[in-house]
Coordinates of C-alpha atoms and ligand atoms in Angstrom, one line a residue:
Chain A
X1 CA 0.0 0.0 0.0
X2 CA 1.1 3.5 -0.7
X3 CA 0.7 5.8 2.2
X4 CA 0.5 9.5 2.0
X5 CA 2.7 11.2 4.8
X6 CA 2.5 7.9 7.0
X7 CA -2.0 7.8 6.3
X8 CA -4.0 5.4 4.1
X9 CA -4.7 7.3 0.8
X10 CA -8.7 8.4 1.6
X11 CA -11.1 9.1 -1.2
X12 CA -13.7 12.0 0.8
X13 CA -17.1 11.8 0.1
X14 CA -17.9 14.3 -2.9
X15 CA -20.4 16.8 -0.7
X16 CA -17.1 17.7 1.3
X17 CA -15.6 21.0 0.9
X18 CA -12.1 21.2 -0.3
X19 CA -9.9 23.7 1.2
X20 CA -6.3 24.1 -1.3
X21 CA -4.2 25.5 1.5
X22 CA -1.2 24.3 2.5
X23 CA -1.3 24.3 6.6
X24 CA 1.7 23.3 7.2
X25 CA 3.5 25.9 4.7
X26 CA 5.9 28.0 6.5
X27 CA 4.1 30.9 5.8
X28 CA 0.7 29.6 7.4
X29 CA 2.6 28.5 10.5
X30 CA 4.1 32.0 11.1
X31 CA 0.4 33.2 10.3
X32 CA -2.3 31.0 10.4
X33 CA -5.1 33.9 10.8
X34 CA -6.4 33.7 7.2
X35 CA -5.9 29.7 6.8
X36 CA -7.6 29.8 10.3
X37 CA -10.7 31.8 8.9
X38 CA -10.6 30.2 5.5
X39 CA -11.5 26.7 7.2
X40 CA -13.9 27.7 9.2
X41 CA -15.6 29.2 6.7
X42 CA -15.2 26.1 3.9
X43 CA -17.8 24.3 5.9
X44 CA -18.0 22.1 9.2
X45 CA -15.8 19.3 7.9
X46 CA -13.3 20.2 4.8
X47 CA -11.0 18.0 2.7
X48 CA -7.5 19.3 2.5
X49 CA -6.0 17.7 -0.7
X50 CA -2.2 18.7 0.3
X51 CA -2.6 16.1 3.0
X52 CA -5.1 14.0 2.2
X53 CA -6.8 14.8 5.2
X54 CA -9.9 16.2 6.8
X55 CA -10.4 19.1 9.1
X56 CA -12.3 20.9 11.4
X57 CA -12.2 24.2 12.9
X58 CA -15.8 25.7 14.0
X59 CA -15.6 25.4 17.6
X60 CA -18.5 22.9 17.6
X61 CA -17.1 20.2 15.7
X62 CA -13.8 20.6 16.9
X63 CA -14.3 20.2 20.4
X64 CA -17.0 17.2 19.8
X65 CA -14.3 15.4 17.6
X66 CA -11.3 16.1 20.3
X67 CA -13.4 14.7 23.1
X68 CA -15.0 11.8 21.5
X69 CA -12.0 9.5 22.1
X70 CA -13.6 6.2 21.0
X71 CA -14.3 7.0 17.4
X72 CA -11.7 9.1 16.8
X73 CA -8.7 7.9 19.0
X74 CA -5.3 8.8 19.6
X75 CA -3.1 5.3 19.6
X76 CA -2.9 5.5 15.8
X77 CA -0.7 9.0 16.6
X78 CA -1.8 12.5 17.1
X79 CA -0.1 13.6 13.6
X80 CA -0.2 12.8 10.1
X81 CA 1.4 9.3 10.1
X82 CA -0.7 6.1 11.5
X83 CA 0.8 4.2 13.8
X84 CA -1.4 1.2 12.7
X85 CA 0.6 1.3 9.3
X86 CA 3.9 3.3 9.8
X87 CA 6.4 2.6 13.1
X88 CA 6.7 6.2 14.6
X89 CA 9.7 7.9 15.1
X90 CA 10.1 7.0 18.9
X91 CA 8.2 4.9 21.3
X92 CA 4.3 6.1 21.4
X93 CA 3.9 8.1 24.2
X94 CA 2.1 5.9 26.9
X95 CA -0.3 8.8 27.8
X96 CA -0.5 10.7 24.9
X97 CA -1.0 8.7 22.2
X98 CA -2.8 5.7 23.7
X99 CA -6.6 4.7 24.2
X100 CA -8.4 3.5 27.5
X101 CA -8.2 1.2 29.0
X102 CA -4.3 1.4 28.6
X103 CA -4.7 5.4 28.9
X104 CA -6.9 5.5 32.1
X105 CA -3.8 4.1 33.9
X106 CA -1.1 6.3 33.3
X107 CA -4.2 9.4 33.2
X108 CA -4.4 8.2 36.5
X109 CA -0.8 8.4 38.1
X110 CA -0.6 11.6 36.2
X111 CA -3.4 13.3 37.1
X112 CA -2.3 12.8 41.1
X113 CA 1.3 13.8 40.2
X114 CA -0.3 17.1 38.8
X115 CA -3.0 18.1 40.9
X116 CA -4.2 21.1 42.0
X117 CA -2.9 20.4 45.5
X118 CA 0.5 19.3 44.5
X119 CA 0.6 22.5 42.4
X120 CA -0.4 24.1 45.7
X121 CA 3.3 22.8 47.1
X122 CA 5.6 24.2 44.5
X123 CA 3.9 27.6 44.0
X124 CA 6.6 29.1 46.9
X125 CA 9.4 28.6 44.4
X126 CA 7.1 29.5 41.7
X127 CA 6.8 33.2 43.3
X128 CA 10.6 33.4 44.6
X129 CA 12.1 32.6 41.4
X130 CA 10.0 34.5 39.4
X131 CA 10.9 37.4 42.0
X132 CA 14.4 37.4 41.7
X133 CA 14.2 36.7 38.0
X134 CA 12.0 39.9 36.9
X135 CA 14.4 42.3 40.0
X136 CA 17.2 41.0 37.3
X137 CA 15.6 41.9 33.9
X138 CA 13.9 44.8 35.2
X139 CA 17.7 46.4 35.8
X140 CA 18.5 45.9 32.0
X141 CA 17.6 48.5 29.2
X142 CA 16.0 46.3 26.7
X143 CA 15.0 41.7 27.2
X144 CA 15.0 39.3 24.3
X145 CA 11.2 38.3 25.7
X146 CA 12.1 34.2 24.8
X147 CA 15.3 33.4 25.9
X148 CA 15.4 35.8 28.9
X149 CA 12.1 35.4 30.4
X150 CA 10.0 32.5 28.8
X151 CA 12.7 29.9 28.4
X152 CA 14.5 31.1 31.6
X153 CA 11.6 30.5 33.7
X154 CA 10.0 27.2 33.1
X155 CA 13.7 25.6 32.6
X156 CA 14.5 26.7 36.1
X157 CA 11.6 25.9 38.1
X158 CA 10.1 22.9 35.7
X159 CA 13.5 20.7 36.3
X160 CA 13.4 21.6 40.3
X161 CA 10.0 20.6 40.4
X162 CA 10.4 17.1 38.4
X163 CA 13.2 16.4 40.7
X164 CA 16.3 16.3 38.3
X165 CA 19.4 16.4 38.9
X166 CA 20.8 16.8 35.4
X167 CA 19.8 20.2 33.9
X168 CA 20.7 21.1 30.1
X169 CA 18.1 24.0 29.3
X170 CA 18.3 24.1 25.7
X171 CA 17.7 20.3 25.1
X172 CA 14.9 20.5 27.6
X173 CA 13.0 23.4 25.4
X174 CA 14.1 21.9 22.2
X175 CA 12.6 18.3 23.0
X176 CA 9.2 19.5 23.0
X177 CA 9.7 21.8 20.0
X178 CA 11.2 18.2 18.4
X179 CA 8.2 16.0 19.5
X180 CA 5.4 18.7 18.2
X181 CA 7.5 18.5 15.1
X182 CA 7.2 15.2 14.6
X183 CA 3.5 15.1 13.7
X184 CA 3.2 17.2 10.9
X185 CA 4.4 16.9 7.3
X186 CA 7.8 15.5 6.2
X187 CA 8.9 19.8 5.6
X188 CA 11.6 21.7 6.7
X189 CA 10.9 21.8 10.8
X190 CA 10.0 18.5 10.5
X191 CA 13.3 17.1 9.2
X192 CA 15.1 19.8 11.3
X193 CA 13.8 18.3 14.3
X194 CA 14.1 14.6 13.1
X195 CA 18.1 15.6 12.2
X196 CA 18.3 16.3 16.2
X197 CA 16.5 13.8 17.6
X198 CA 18.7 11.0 18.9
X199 CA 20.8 13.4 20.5
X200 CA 18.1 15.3 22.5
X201 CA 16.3 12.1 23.2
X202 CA 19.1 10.0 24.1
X203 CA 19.9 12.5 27.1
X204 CA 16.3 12.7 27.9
X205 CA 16.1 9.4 28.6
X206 CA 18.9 9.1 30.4
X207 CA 18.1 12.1 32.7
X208 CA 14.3 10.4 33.3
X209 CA 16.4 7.2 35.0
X210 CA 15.4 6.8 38.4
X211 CA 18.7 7.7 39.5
X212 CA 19.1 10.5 37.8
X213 CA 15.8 11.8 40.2
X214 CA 15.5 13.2 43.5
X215 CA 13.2 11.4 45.9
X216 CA 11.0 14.2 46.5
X217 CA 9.7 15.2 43.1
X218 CA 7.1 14.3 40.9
X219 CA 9.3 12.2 39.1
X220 CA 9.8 10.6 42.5
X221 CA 5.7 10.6 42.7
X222 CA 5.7 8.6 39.3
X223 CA 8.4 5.9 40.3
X224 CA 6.6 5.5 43.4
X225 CA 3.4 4.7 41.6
X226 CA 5.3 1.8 39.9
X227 CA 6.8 0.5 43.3
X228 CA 2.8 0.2 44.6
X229 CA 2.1 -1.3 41.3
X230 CA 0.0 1.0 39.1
X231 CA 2.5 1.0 36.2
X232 CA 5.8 -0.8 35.2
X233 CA 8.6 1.2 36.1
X234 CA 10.1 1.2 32.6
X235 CA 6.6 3.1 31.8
X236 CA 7.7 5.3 34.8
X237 CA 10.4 6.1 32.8
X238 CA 8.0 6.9 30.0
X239 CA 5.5 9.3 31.8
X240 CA 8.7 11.2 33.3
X241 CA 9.5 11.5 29.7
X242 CA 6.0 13.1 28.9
X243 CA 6.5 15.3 31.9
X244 CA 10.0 16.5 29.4
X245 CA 8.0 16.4 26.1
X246 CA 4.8 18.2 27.3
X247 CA 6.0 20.8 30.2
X248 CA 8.8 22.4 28.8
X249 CA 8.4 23.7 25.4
X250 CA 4.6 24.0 26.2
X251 CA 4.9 26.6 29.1
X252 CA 7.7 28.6 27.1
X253 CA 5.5 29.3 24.7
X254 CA 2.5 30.0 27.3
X255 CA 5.0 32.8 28.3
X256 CA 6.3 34.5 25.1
X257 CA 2.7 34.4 23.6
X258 CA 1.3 36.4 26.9
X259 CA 4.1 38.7 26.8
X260 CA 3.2 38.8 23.2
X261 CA -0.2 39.8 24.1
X262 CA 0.4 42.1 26.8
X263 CA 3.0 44.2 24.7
X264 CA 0.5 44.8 22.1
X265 CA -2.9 45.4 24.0
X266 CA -1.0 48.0 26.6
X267 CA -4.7 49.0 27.8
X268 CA -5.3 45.2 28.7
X269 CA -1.9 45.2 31.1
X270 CA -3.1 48.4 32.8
X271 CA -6.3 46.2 33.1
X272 CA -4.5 43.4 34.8
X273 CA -2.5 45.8 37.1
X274 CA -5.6 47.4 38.3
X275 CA -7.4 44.1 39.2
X276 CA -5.0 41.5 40.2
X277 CA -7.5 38.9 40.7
X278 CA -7.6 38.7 36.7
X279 CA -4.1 37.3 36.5
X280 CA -5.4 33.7 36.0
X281 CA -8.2 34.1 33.6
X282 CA -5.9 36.3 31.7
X283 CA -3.7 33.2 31.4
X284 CA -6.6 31.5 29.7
X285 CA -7.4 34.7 27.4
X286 CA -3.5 34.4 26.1
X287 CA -4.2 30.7 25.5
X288 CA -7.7 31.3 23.3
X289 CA -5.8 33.8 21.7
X290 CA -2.5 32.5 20.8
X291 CA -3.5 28.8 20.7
X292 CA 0.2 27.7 22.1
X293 CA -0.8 23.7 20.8
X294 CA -2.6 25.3 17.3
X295 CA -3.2 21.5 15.5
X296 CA -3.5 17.8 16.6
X297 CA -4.7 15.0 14.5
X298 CA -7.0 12.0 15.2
X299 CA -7.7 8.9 13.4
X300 CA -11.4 7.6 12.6
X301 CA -11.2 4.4 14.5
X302 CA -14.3 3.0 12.3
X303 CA -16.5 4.3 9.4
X304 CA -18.3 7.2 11.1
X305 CA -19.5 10.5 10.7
X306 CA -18.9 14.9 11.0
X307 CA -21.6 17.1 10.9
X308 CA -23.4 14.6 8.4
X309 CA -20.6 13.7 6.0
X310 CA -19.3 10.3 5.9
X311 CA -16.1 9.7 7.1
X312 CA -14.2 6.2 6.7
X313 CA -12.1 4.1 9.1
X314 CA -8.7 5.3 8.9
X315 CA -9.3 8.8 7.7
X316 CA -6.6 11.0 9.5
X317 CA -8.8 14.6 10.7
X318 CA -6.9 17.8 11.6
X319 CA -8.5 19.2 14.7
X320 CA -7.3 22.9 14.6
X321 CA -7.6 24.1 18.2
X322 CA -6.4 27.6 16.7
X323 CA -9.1 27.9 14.6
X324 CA -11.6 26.9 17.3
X325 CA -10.4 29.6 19.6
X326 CA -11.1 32.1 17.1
X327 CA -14.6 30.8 15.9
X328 CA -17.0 34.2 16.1
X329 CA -20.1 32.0 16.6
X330 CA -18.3 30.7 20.0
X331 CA -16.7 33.9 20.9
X332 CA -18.6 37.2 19.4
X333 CA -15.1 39.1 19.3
X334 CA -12.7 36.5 19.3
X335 CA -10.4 39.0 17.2
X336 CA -10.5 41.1 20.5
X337 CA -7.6 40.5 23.5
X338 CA -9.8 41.0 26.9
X339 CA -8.4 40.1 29.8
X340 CA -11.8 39.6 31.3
X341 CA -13.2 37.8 29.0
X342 CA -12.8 34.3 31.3
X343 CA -13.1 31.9 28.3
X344 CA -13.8 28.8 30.0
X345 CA -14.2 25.9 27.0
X346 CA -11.0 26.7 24.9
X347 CA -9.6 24.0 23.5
X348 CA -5.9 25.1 24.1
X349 CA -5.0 22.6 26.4
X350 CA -7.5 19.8 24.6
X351 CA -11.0 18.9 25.6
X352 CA -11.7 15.1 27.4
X353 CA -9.9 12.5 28.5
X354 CA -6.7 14.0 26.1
X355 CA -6.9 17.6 28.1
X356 CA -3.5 18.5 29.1
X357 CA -3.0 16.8 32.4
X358 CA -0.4 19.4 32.9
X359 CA -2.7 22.1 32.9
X360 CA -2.6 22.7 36.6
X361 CA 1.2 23.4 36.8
X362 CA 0.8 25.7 33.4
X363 CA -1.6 27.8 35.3
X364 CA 0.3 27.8 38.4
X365 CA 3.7 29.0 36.4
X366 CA 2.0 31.3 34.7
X367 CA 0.4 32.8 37.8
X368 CA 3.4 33.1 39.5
X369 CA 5.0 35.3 36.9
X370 CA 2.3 37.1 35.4
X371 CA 1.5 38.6 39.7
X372 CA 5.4 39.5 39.7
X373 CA 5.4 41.4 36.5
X374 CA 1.6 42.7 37.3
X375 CA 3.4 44.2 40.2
X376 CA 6.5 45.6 39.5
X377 CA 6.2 46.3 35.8
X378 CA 4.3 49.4 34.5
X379 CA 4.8 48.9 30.9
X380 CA 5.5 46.0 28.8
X381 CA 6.8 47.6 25.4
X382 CA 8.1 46.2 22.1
X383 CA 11.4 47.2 21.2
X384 CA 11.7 45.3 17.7
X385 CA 9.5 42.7 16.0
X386 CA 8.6 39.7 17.2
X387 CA 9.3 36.8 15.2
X388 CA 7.5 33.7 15.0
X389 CA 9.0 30.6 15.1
X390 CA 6.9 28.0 12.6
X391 CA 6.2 24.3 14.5
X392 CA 3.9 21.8 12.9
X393 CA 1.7 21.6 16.4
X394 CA 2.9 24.3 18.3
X395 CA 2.6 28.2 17.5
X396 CA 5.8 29.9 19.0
X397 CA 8.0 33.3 19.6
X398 CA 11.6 32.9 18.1
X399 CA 12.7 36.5 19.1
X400 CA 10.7 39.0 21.5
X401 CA 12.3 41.9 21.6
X402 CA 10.4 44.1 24.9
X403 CA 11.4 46.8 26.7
X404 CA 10.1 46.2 30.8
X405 CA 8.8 49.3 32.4
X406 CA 9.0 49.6 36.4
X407 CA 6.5 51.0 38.1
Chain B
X1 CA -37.8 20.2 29.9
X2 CA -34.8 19.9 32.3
X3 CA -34.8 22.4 35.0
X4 CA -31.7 22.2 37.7
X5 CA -31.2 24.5 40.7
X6 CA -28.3 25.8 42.0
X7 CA -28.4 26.9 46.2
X8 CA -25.6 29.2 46.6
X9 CA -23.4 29.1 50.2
X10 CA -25.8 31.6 51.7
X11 CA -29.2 30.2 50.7
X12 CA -29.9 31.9 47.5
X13 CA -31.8 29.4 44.7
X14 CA -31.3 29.9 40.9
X15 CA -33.6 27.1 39.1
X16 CA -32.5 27.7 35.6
X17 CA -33.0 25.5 32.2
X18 CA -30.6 22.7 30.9
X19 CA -30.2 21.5 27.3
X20 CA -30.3 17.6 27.3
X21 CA -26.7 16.8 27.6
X22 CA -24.8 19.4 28.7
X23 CA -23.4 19.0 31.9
X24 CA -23.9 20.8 35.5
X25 CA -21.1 22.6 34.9
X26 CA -21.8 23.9 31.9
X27 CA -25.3 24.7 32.5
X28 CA -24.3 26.6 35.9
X29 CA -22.3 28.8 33.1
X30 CA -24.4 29.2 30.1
X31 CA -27.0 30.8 32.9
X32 CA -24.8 32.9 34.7
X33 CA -25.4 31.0 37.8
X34 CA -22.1 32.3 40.3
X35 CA -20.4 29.9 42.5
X36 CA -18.5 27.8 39.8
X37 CA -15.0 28.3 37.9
X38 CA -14.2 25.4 35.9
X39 CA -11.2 26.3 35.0
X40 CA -10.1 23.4 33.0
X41 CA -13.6 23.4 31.2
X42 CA -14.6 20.1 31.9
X43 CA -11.5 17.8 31.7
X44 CA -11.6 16.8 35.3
X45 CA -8.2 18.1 36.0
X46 CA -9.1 21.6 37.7
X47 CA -11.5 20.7 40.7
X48 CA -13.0 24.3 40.7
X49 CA -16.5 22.9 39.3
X50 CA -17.7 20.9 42.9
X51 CA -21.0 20.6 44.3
X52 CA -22.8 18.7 46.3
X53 CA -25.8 17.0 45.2
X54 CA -28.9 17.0 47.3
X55 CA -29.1 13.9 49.1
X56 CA -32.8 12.9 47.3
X57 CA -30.5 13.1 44.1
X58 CA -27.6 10.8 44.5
X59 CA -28.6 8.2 42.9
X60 CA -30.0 9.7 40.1
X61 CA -26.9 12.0 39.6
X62 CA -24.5 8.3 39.7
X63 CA -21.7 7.2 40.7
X64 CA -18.6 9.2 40.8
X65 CA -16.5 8.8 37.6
X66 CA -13.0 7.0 37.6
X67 CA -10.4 9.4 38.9
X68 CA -12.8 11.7 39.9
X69 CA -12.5 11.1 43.6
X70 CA -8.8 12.2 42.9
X71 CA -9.7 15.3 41.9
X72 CA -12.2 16.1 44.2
X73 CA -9.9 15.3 47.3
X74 CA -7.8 18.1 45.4
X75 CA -11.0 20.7 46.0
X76 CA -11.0 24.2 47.9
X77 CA -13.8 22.9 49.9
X78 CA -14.5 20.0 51.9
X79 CA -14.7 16.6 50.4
X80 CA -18.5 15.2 51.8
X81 CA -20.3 11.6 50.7
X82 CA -22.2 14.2 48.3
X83 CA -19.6 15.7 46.5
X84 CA -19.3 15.7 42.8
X85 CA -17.4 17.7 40.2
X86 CA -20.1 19.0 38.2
X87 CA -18.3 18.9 34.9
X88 CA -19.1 14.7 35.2
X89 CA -22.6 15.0 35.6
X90 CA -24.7 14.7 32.4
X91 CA -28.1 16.1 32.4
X92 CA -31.2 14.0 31.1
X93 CA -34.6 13.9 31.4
X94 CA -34.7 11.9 34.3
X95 CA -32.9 14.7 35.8
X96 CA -35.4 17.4 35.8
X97 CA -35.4 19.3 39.3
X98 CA -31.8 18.5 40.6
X99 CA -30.3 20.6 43.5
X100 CA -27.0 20.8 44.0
X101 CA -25.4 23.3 46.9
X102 CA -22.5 25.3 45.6
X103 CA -19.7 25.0 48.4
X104 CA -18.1 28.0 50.4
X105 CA -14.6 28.5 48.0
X106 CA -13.8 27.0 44.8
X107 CA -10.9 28.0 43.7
Ligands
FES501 S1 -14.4 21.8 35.2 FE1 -12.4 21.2 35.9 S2 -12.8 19.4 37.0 FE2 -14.8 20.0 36.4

């Protein structure tokens, strides 16, 4: 059989809208407004010849096709290639890219090791470091907004808060980037990351070995699971590895897009200064805005349906979350930046048994910073371009150029 | 028709309407009804959506769903035999008249 980027070739039912954009193009990926707005507007359910895949990206159809995990699952692989019929690049993530009952497992001894309460533990060093870090950058003239702020951040608390004792910042950033990489086409970022990968995942692996751990992280937390005998400790290793895969890159980008957001809506920060109990649902106003995870695939599991049309078993379906966080007939002004706007139901972190089981520590993170910078910052300016770095899944800042403002 | 009501901390009743389907959660929020965050919008991994449900409910509402218990033991307020995160609970017919009390602090 021939497959078409890693997917069976699929033939769409002829009442299907076709939609000729290329959305992985490098252009689209360092704008995806129009290709955003174009798909909505094709119908409910396209066909994207480039790919020979479906899409949606109304809100409705999005979030009913993200959440409904048994027709449209995930252990076939959350990009283009199906894991039924290609071997994937790495081992399938255990949590990610898996289907109950398998998945309800490892949910499980993730879900504990990222609650609300444990969150509740670490936000101390959240607030101290985030402190000492904005007292630093607030005494320079001008910040690159990426590598001094959003990749500084996460790569010192996230590690502390795993429990590792190796720490090499730029393969822990660049390991998410590579993963996200990995499910779109075979293009430019793709092989880029795929030319990298052994390295960065060969000392990921190694630095997810128990030893390698302290005993009082959540690393810790997972290993101990497999010592009461939820999991296998070899898929202790794994889910320390998602921890790597899905924390990291994933929270940068949370940062750079809000600072993003705040530099160009300068009424919204003065907003968020005035009202300080708006600093979370800001956070999730950045993420419905920026979409930080833009596009995830599913596979049809069986011959099924989307708002009426037929779709067959094996039929790969783009699920653009960025698309669905811009859908006017979900949001009214979804074009608009309000930091009031409390946006509960964006798909940014995934809808179902797939949302980000990370979520909790994302929010915390991002509170912790956001209230320093609320407090001590007046103005969060741009002093250049910013410059967006294209990902097949994830929409990131490469550059940030900002100048900080005390009060 | 499916009509829930919400009792807020301090006694207050909302009875509003529910579509069949949605959840308790998201009903409490397409009507305005205070008293409920939902952060996480329904993926059971925020705990900022608990109630508890009437007693003359429980059975109706059902069981608590796997890993939910987690979760709820993660809550603001105090865990009780009635708690549920109302993100879990699927409105039906059979349904029609639920209380549930909103707790003191969500989130
Ligand atoms: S809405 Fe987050 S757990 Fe119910």
């Amino acid at each position: 059989m021939t497959l078409i980027e890693g997917h069976r070739s699929l033939t769409p039912d002829a009442g299907i809208p076709v939609l000729d954009i290329d959305p992985y193009a490098d252009a689209t990926l360092r704008n995806p407004t129009p290709y955003y707005t174009a798909l909505r507007d094709a119908g409910p359910l396209v066909y994207v010849p480039h790919y020979n895949v479906l899409a949606v990206g109304r809100y409705e159809e999005t979030r009913q096709t993200f959440s409904d995990h048994e027709t449209f699952v995930s252990s076939r692989g959350i990009g283009l290639n199906d894991f039924n019929l290609e071997k994937p690049w790495r081992p399938p993530s255990i949590i990610l890219e898996v289907d109950p009952p398998d998945h309800t497992k490892t949910r499980k001894v993730m879900s504990k090791a990222l609650s609300p309460k444990v969150v509740r533990t670490l936000m101390d060093d959240f607030l101290a470091t985030a402190e000492a870090l904005v007292d630093r950058l607030l005494e320079q003239s001008e910040i690159e907004g990426v590598a001094d702020l959003a990749e500084a951040f996460p790569t010192a608390v996230f590690p502390r808060a795993v429990g590792m004792k190796d720490v090499n910042p730029r393969h822990l950033v660049d390991y998410g980037a590579i993963v996200f990489n990995a499910v779109g086409p075979d293009n430019s970022p793709r092989r880029q990351a795929m030319s990298r990968a052994a390295e960065v995942g060969g000392w990921i692996s190694a630095a997810c070995a128990r030893g390698r751990l302290t005993d009082d992280g959540l690393g810790a937390q997972v290993y101990a699971a497999a010592d009461a005998g939820e999991i296998t400790s070899d898929e202790a290793g794994m889910l320390v590895r998602s921890f790597l895969s899905a924390g990291v890159d994933t929270t940068v980008t949370g940062i750079g897009n809000a600072l993003w957001c705040f530099s160009q809506n300068p009424s919204q920060w003065e907003a968020l200064k005035a009202d300080p109990s708006l600093v979370r649902p800001s956070f999730e106003e950045v993420l419905r805005y920026t979409s930080p995870v833009h596009t995830f695939l599913r596979t049809a599991n069986i011959d099924t349906h989307i708002a009426d049309h037929p779709v067959p078993e094996g039929a790969k379906i783009m699920c653009v979350l960025g698309a669905a966080n811009m859908d006017p007939v979900k949001w009214g002004d979804p074009d608009v930046f309000r930091v009031d706007r409390r946006p509960t139901g964006h798909m940014a972190f995934g809808a179902g048994i797939h949302g980000c089981v990370g979520q909790n520590i994302a929010r915390g993170e991002l509170e912790a910073l956001l209230s320093v910078l609320a407090r001590k910052v007046a103005r969060i300016e741009p002093a250049g371009d910013a410059v967006w770095r294209p990902n097949n899944a994830i929409r990131a800042l490469d550059r940030l150029p900002l100048k900080l403002i005390p009060n | 028709m499916i009509k829930v009501t919400y009792i807020q901390p301090d006694g207050r009743e909302a009875t509003v309407k529910a579509r069949p389907g949605d959840s308790v959660m998201q009903t409490a929020l397409n009507n305005n009804v205070p008293g409920i965050i939902a952060e996480c919008g329904g993926s059971m991994a925020c705990a900022t959506c608990h109630v508890y449900v009437a007693e003359a409910w429980q059975t109706q509402a059902g069981a608590r769903k796997d890993g939910e218990e987690d979760m709820l033991d993660c809550a603001m307020s105090e865990m009780r035999d009635t708690s549920r995160l109302s993100c879990q609970i699927k409105l039906t017919e059979a349904l029609d008249g639920l209380r549930v009390y909103l707790p003191e602090e969500q989130g």
